[in-house]
Short mmCIF file of C-alpha atoms in Angstrom, two decimals:
data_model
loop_
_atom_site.label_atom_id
_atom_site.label_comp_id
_atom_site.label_asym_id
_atom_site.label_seq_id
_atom_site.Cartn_x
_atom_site.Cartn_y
_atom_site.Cartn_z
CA UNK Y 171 65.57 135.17 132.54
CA UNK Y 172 69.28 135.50 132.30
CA UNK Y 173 70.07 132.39 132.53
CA UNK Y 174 67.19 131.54 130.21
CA UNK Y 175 69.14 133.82 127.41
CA UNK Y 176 72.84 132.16 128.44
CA UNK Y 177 71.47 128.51 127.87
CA UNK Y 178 69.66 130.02 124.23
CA UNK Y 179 72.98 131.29 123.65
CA UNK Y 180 75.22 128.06 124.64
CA UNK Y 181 72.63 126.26 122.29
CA UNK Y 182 72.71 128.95 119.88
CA UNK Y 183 76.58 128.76 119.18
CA UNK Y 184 76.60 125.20 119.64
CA UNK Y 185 74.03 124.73 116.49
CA UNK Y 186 75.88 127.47 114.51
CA UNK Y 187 79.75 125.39 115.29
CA UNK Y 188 77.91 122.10 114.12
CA UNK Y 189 76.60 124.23 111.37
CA UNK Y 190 79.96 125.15 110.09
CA UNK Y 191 81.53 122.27 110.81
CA UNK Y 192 78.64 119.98 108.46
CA UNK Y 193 79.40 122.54 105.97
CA UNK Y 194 83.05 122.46 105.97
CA UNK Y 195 82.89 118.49 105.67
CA UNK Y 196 80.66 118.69 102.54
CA UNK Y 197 83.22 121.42 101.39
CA UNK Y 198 85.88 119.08 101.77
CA UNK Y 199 84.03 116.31 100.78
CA UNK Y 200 83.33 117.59 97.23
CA UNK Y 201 86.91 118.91 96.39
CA UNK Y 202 88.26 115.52 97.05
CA UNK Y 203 85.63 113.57 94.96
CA UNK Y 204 86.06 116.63 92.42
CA UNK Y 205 90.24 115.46 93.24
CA UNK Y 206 89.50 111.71 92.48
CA UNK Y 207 87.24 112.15 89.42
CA UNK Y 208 90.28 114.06 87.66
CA UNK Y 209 92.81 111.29 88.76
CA UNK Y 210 90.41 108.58 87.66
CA UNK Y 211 90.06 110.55 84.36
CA UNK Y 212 93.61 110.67 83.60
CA UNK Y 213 93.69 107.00 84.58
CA UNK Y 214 91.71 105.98 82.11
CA UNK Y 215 93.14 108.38 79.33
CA UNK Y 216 96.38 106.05 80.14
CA UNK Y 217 94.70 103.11 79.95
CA UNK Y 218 92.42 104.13 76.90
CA UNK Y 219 96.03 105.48 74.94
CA UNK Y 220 97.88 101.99 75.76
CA UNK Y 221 94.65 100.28 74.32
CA UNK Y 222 95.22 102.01 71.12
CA UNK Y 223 99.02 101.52 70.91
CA UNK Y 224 98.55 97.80 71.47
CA UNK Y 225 96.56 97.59 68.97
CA UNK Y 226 98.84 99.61 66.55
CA UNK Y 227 101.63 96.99 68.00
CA UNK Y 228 101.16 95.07 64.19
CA UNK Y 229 101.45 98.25 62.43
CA UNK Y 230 104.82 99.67 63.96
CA UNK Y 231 106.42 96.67 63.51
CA UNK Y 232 105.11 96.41 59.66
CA UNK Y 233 106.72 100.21 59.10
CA UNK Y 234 109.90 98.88 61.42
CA UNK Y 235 110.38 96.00 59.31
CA UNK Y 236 109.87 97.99 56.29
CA UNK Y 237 112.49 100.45 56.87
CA UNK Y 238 115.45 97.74 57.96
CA UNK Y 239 114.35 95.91 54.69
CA UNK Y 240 115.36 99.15 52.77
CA UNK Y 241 118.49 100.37 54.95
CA UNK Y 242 116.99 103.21 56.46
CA UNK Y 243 118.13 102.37 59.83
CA UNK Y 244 118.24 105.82 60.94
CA UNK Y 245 114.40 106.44 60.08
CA UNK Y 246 113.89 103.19 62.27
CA UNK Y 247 115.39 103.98 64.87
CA UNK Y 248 113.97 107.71 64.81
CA UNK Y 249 110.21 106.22 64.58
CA UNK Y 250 111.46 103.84 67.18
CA UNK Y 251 112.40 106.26 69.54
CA UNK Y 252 109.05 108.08 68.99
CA UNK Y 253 106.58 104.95 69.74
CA UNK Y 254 108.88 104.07 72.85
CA UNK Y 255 108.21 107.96 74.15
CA UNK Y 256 104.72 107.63 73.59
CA UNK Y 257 105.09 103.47 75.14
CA UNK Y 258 106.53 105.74 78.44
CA UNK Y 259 103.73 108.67 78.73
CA UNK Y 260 101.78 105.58 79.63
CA UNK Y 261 103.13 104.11 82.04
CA UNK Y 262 102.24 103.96 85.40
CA UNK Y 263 105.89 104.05 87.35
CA UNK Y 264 105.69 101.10 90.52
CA UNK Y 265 107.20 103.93 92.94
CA UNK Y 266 105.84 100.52 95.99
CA UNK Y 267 103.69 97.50 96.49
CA UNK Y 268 100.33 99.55 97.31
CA UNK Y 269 98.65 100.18 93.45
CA UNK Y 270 96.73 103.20 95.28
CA UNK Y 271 99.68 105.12 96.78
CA UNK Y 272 101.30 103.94 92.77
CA UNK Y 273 98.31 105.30 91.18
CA UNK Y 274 98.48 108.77 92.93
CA UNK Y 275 102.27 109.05 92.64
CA UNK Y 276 102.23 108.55 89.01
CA UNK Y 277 99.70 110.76 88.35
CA UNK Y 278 101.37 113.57 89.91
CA UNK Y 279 104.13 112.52 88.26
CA UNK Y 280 102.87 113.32 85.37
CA UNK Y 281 101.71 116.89 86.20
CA UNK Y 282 104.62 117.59 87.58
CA UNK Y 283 106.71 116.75 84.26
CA UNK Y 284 104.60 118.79 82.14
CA UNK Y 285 104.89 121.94 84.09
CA UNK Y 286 108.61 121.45 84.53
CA UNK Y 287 108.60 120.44 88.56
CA UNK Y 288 112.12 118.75 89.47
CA UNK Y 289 110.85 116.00 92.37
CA UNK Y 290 112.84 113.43 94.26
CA UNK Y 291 111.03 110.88 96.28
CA UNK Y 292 111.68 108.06 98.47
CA UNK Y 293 108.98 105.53 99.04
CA UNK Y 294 109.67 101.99 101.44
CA UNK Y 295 105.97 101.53 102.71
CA UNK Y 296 104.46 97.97 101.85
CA UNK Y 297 101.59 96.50 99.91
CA UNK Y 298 99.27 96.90 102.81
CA UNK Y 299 98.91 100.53 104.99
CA UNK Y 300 98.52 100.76 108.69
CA UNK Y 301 95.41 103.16 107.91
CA UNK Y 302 92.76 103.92 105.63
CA UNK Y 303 93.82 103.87 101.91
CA UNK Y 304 91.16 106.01 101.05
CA UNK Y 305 92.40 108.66 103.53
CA UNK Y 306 95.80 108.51 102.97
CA UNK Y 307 95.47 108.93 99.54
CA UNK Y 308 93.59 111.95 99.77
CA UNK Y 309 96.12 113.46 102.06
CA UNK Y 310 98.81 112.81 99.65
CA UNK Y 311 97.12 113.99 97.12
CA UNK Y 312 96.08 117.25 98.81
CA UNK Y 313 99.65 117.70 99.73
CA UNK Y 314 100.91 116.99 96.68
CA UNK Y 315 98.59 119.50 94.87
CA UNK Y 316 99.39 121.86 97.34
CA UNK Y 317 103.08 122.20 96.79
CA UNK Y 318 102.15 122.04 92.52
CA UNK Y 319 100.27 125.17 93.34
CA UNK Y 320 103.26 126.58 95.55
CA UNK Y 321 106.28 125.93 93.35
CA UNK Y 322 103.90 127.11 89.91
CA UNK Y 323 104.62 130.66 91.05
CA UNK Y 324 108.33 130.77 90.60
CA UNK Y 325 110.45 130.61 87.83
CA UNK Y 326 110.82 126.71 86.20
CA UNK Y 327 114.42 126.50 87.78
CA UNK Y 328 113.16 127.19 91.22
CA UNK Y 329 110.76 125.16 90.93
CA UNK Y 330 111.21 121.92 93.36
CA UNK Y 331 109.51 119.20 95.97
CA UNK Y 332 110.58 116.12 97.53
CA UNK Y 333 108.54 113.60 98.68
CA UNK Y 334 109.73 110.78 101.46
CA UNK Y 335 107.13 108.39 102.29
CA UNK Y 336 108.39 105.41 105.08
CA UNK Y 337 106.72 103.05 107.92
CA UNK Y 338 108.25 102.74 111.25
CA UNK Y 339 107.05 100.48 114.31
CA UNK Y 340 103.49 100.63 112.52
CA UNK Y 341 103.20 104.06 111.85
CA UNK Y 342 102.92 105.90 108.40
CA UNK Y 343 105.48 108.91 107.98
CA UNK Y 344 105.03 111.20 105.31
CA UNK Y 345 107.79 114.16 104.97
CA UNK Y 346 107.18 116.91 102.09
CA UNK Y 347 109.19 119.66 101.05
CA UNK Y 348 109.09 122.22 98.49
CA UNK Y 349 110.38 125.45 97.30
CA UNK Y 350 108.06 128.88 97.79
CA UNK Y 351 107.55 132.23 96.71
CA UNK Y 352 107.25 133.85 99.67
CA UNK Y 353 106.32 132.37 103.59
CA UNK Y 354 102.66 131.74 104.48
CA UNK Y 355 100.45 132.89 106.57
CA UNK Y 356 100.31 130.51 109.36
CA UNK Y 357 97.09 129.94 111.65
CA UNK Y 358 97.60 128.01 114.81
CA UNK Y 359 100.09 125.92 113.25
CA UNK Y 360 98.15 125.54 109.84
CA UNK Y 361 99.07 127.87 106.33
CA UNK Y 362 96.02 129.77 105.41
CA UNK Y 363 95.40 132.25 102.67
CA UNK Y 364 92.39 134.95 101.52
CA UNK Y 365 92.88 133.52 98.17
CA UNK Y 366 89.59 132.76 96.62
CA UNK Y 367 89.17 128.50 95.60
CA UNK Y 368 92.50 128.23 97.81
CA UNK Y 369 93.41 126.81 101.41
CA UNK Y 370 91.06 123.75 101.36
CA UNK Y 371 93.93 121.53 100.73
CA UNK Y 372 95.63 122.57 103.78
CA UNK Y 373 92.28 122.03 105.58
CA UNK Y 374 91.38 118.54 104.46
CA UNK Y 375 94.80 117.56 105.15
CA UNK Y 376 94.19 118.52 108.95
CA UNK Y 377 90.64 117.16 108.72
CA UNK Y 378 92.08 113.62 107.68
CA UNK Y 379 94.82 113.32 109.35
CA UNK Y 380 92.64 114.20 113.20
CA UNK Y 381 89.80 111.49 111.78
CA UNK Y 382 93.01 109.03 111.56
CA UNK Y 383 93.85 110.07 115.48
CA UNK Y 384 97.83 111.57 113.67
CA UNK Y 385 99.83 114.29 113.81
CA UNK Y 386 100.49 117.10 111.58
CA UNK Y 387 103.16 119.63 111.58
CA UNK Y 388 103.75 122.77 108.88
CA UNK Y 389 106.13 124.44 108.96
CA UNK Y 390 109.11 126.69 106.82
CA UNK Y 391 113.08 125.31 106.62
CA UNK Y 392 115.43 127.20 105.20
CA UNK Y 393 113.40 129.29 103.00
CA UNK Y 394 111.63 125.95 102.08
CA UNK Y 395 107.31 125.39 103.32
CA UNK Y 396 108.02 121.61 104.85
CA UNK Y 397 105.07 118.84 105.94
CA UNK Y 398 105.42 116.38 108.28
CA UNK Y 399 102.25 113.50 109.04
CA UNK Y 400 102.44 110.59 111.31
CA UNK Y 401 99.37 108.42 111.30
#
């Protein structure tokens, strides 16, 4: 009989870990196509909004033309300078050869202008990864979004990430950094937080990055929360 009730309960907790773990995968599952339906969305606001100004192309050149003809080069170059900002909002900035990796970068890029984020980034990674584009992209965007959420909570001076993204003897390297209110909570090795609708993206990071056989490391640098990936 006991060991009738230790094999029920080896089977028990086996179920309920499979359990969690099938329900932690759908979790993580929906945030990133949740995560890739925004992106796409904003993609094809761009695309929609360069649409429209090509078509207005005639038209700013017509009022352009107009104002030279009449001397009122400073009005020209005034509306000049406004169709070339909204010519830039546009645009999606070739940070390397892979559109993906482009596509998410520029994006964020974005974000990060309107809510005042200083970034510098270095990308030399070519056209084609060493691992799943898919996956990749939904690690950088997780840690991406991540360190939006972390630097939103300090003042717009403080607010700061770098990005370095680089391939060496076949392997993707992926180095974030970014500025923080105050240090995280770390569980073996991984931030985690009580927050309600937060600490997914530090999850699905981990969850990617073991299905792609890498490494992970987080970890805090001189007051800064730092990321390190090697798939």
């Amino acid at each position: 009989m006991c060991l009738t009730y230790l094999l029920f309960l080896l089977v028990y907790f086996r179920e309920y870990e499979m359990k969690n773990k099938a329900e932690q995968y759908n979790e993580l599952i929906r945030m990133q196509l949740n995560s890739f339906q925004t992106e796409m969305t904003n993609t094809r606001k761009s695309e929609k909004k360069m649409s429209i100004l090509r078509h207005d192309t005639r038209h700013h050149l017509s009022v352009l033309r107009t104002l030279i003809q009449q001397g009122e080069t400073d009005k020209a170059l005034e509306y000049l300078n406004e169709v070339s900002q909204t010519y830039d909002d546009t645009v999606i900035k070739t940070y390397c050869r892979n559109e993906m990796v482009n596509s998410v970068l520029s994006i964020y890029n974005m974000r990060f202008e309107e809510q005042r984020i200083r970034w510098e980034i270095q990308v030399s990674i070519g056209e084609k990864l060493p691992c799943s584009e898919m996956m990749f992209c939904a690690i950088l965007s997780n840690v991406l979004e991540n360190a939006m959420h972390a630097v939103q909570e300090l003042p717009e001076d403080k607010r700061y990430i770098e990005l370095s993204l680089s391939e060496k003897a076949g392997h993707l390297l992926l180095m974030e950094k970014n500025t923080v209110r105050s240090v995280p909570t770390f569980a073996d090795g991984v931030p985690v937080t009580e927050r309600s609708g937060h600490g997914l993206g530090a999850r699905s990071i981990v969850y990617y990055v073991e299905k792609l056989s890498g490494q992970y490391q987080f970890f805090m640098e001189d007051g800064d929360f730092v990321v390190r990936i090697i798939l």
